[in-house]
CSV table of C-alpha atoms and ligand atoms in Angstrom, one decimal:
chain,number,residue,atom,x,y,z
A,1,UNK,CA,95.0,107.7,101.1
A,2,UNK,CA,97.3,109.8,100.0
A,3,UNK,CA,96.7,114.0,99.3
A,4,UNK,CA,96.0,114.8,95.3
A,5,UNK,CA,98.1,118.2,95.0
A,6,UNK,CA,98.7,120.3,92.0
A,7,UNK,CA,100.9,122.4,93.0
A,8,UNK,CA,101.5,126.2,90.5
A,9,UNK,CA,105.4,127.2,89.6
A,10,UNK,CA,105.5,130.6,88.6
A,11,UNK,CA,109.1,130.6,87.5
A,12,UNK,CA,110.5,133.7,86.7
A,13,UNK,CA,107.0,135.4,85.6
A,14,UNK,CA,104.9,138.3,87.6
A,15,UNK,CA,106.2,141.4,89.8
A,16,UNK,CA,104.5,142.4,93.1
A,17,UNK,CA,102.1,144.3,91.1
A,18,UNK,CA,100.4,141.8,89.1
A,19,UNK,CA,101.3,138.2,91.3
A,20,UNK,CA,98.3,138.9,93.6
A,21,UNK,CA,95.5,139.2,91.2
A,22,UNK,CA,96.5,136.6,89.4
A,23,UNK,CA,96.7,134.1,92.6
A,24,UNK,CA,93.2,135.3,93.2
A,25,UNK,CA,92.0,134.5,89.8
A,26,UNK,CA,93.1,131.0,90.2
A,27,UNK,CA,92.1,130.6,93.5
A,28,UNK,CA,88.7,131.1,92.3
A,29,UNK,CA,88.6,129.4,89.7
A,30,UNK,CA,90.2,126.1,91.2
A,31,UNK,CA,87.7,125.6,94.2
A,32,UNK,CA,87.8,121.7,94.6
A,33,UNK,CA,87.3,119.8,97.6
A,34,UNK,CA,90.4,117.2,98.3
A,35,UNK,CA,92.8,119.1,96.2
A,36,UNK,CA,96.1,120.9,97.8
A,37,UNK,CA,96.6,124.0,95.5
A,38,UNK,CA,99.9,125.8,96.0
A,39,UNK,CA,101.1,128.8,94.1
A,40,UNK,CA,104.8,129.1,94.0
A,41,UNK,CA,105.6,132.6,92.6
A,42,UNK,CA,108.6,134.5,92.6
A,43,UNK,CA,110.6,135.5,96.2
A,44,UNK,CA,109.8,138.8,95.7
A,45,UNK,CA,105.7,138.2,94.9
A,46,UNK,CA,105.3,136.1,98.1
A,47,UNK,CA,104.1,138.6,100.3
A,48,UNK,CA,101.8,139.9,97.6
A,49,UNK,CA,100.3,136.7,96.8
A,50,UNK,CA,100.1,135.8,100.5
A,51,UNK,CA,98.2,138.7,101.2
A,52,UNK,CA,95.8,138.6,98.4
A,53,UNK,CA,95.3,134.7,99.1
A,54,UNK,CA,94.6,135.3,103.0
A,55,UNK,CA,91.7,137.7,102.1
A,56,UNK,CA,90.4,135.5,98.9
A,57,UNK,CA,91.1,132.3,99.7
A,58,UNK,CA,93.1,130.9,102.5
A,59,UNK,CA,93.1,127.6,101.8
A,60,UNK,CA,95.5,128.1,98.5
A,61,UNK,CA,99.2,127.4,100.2
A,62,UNK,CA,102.1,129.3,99.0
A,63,UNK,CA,105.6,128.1,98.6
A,64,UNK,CA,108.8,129.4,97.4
A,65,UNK,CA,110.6,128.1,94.5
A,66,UNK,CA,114.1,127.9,96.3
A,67,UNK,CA,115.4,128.0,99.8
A,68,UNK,CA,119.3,127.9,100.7
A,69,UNK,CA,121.5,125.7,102.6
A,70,UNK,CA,122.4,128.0,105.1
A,71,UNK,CA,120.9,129.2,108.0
A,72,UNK,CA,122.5,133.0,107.4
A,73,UNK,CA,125.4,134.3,106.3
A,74,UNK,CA,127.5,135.6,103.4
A,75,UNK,CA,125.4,134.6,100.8
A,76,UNK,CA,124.6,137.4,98.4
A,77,UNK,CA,121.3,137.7,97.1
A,78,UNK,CA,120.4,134.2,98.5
A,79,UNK,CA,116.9,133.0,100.9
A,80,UNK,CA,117.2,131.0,104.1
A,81,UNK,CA,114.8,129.2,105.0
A,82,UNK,CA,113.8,131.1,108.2
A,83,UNK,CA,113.3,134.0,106.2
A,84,UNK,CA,110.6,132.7,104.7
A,85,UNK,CA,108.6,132.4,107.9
A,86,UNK,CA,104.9,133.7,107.5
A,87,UNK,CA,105.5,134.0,103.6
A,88,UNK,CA,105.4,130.9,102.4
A,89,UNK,CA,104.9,127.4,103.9
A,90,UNK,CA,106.0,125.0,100.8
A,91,UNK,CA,109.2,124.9,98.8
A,92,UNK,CA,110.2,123.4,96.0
A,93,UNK,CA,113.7,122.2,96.4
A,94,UNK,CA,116.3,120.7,93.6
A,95,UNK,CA,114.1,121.9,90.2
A,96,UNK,CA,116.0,121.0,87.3
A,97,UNK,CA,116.7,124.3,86.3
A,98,UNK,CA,118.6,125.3,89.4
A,99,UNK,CA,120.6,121.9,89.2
A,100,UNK,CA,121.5,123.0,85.6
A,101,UNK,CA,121.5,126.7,86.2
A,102,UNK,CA,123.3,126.9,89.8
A,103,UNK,CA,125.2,123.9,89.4
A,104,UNK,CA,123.0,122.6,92.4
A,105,UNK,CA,124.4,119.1,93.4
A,106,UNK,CA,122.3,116.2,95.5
A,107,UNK,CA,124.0,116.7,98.6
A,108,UNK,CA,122.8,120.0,98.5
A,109,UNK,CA,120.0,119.7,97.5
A,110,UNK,CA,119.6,117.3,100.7
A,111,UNK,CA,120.6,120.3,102.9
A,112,UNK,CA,118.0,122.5,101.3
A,113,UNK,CA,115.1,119.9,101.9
A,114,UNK,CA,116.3,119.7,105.7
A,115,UNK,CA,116.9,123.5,106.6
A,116,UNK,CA,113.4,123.1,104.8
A,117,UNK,CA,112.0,120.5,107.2
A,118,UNK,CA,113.3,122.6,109.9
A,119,UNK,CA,111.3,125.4,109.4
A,120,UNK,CA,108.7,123.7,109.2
A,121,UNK,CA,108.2,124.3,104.9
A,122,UNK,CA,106.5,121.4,102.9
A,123,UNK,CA,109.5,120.5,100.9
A,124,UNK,CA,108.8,119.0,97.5
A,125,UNK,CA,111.9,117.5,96.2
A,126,UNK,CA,112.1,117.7,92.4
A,127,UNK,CA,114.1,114.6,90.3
A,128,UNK,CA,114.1,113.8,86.6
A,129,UNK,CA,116.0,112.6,84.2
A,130,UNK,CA,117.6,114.1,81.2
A,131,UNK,CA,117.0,113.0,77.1
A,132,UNK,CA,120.1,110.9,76.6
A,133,UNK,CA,119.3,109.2,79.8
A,134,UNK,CA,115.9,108.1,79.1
A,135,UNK,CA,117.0,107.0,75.6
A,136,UNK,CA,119.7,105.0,77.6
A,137,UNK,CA,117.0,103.2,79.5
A,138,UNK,CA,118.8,104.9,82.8
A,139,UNK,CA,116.0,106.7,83.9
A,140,UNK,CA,115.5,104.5,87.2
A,141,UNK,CA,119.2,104.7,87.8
A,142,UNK,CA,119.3,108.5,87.3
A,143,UNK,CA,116.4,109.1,90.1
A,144,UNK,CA,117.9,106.4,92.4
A,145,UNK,CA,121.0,108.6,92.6
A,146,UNK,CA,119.4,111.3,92.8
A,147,UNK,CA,117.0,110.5,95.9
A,148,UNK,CA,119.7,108.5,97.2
A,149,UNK,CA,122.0,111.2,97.3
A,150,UNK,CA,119.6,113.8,98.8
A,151,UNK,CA,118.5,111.6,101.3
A,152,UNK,CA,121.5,110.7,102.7
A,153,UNK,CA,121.9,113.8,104.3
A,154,UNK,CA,118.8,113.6,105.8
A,155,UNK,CA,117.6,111.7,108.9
A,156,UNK,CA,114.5,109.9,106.9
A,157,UNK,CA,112.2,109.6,110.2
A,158,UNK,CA,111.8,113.2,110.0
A,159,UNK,CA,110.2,112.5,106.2
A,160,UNK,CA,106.9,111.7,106.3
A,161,UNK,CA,105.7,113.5,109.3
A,162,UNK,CA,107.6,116.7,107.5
A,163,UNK,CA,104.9,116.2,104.3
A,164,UNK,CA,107.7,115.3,101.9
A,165,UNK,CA,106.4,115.3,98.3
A,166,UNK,CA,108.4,114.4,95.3
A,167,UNK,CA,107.8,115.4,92.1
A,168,UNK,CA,108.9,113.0,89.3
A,169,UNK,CA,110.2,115.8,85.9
A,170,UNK,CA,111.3,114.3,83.4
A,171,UNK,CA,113.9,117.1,82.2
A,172,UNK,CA,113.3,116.8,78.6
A,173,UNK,CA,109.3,117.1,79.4
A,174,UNK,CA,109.8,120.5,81.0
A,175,UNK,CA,108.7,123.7,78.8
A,176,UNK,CA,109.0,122.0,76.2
A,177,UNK,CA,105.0,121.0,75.2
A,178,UNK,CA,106.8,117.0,75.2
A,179,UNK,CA,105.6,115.4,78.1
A,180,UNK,CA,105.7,112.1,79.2
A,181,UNK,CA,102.9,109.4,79.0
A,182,UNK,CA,100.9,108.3,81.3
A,183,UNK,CA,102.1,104.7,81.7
A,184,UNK,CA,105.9,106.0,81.5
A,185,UNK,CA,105.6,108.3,84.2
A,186,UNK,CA,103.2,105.8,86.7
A,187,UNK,CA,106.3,103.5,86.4
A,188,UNK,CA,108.4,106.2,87.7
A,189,UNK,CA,106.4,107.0,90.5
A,190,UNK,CA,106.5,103.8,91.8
A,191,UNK,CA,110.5,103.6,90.8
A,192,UNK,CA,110.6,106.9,93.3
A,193,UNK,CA,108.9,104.8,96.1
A,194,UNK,CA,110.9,102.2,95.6
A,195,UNK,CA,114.2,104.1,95.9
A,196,UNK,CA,112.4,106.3,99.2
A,197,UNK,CA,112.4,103.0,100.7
A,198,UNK,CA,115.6,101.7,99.6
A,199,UNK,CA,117.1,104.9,101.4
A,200,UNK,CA,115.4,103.9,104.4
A,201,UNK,CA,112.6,105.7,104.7
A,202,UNK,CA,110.5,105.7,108.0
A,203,UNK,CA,107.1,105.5,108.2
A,204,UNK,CA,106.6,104.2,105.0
A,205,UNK,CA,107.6,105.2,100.7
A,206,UNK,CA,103.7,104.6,100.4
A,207,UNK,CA,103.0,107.8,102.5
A,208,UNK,CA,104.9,110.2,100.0
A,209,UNK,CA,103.0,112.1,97.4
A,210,UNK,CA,104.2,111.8,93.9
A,211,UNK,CA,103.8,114.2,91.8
A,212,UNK,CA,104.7,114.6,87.3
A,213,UNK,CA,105.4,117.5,86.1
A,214,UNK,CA,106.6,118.1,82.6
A,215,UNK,CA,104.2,120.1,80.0
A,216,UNK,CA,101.2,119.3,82.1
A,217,UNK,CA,98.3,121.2,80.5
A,218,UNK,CA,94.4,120.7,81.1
A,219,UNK,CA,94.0,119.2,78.3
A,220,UNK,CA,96.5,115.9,79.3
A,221,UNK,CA,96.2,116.1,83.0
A,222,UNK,CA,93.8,113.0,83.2
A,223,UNK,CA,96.4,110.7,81.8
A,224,UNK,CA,98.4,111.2,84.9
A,225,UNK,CA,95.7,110.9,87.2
A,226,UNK,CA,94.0,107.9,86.5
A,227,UNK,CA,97.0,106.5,87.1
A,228,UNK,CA,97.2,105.5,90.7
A,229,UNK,CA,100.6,106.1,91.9
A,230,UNK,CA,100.6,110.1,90.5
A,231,UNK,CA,99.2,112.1,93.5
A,232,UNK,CA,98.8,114.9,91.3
A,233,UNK,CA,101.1,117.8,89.0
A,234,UNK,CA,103.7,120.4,89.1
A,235,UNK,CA,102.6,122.7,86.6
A,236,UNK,CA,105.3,125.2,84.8
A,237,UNK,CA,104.0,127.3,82.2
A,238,UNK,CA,99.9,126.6,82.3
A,239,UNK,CA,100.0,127.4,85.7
A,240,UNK,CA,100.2,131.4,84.5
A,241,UNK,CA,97.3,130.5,83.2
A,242,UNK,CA,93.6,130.4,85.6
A,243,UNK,CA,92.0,128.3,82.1
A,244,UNK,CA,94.4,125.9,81.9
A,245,UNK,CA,94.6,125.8,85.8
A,246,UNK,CA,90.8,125.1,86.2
A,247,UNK,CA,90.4,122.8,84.1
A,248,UNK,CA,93.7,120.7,85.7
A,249,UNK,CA,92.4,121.4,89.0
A,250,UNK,CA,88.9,120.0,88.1
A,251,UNK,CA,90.5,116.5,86.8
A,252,UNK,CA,92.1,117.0,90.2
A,253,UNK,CA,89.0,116.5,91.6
A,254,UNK,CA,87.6,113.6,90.2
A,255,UNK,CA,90.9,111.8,91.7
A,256,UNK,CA,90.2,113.3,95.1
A,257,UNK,CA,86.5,112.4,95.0
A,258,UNK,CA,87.6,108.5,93.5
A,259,UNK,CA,90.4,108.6,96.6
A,260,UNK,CA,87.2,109.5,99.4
A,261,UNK,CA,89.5,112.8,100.0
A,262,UNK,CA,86.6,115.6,98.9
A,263,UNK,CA,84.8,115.5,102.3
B,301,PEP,C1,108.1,123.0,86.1
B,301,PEP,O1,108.5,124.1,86.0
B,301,PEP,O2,108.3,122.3,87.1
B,301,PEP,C2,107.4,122.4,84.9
B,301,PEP,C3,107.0,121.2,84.9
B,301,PEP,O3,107.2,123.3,83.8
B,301,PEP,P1,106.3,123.0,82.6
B,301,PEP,O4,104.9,122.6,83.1
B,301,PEP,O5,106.2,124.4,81.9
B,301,PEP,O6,106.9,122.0,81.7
């Protein structure tokens, strides 16, 4: 059975100063067995978070937000991957607002999810579509390119066994307090596994965990999860806060209890 993860992106919020405390607070307050928490603050909040986590509560992962394409290099003000070493151990890779901000294309983002695998980080591979799109009916066609276009830069036996996770954002659900329903985004779950095994994927499209993200709050979190293709959430904005990430966490772990995960 598949892991339920909810999995915390900090954006662009907290310094080295506050990150720690605020990773402890959740950590506390989000003790369920069978869920995967990770807390993905800024770059330069890992260590801090890292360090309050692995006196508090070791079993909350951290992950960066971005990793490049390069090994090393001149790339100012850019992360490799084997930087990251000891700091994080997840990473989410191709979020919609480094496609639209850094122009970040699907090869690339490819690349990023292998120097990823490579360093042995959890990548979780971020695809969505935009408005027009989904009012287009081309959301299907929109994540087929997209996981299409990443994969095929990647070899996909090294997939499963590297803990690829993909999270399904609808663009136009993200920070925005829209998100999408239940049913809509259970369909496109299952449209993700479908294209993961139309790219060839080894070792099965079943064994990936899908996550939604898009305005996930506690208070609509169980319309994703009793659905069961969603493995769980990538939570934006709530995720700054330990209410709202307690009580998504908890609905977490009803799923993982239902799924025989909460040992
Ligand atoms: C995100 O940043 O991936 C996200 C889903 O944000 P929000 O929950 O704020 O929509």
């Amino acid at each position: 059975m598949r892991d339920v993860i909810v999995a915390a992106n900090w954006k662009m919020h907290t310094t080295p100063a506050d990150a720690g405390e605020l990773a402890t607070t959740i950590a506390a307050r989000t003790r369920e067995a069978g869920v995967t928490r990770v807390i993905c603050p800024p770059f330069v909040c890992l260590a801090a978070v890292r360090d309050a986590l692995a006196d508090d509560d070791p079993d909350v992962a951290v992950g960066a937000q971005n990793v490049h394409h390069e090994l090393v290099g001149a790339y100012t003000g850019e992360i490799s991957a084997p930087m990251l070493a000891g700091l994080a151990s997840w990473v989410i890779v191709g979020h919609s607002e480094r496609r639209r901000d850094a122009a970040e294309t699907d090869e690339l983002i490819g690349r990023k999810v292998g120097r990823a695998i490579d360093a042995g980080l959890r990548p979780i591979l971020c695809v969505g579509e935009q408005l027009p799109q989904r009012e287009a009916g081309e959301q299907e066609a929109v994540v087929d390119d997209q996981i299409a276009g990443a994969l095929a830069v990647l070899d996909p036996a090294r997939l499963v066994p590297a803990g690829l996770v993909v999270a399904y954002e609808p663009v136009w659900a993200i920070g925005t307090g829209r998100n999408a329903s239940g049913v809509d985004a259970a369909a496109m779950a299952v449209a993700v596994r479908a294209s993961l095994a139309r790219a060839g994927i080894v070792g099965g499209a079943e064994a990936i965990p899908v996550l939604y993200g898009g305005s996930v709050t506690s208070a609509n979190i169980a319309e994703f999860l009793t659905e069961p293709s969603i493995d769980g959430a990538l939570v934006g904005g709530a995720s700054l806060k330990p209410d709202e990430m307690a009580g998504i966490v908890a609905r977490a772990g009803i799923t993982a209890r239902a799924r025989g995960l909460a040992a």
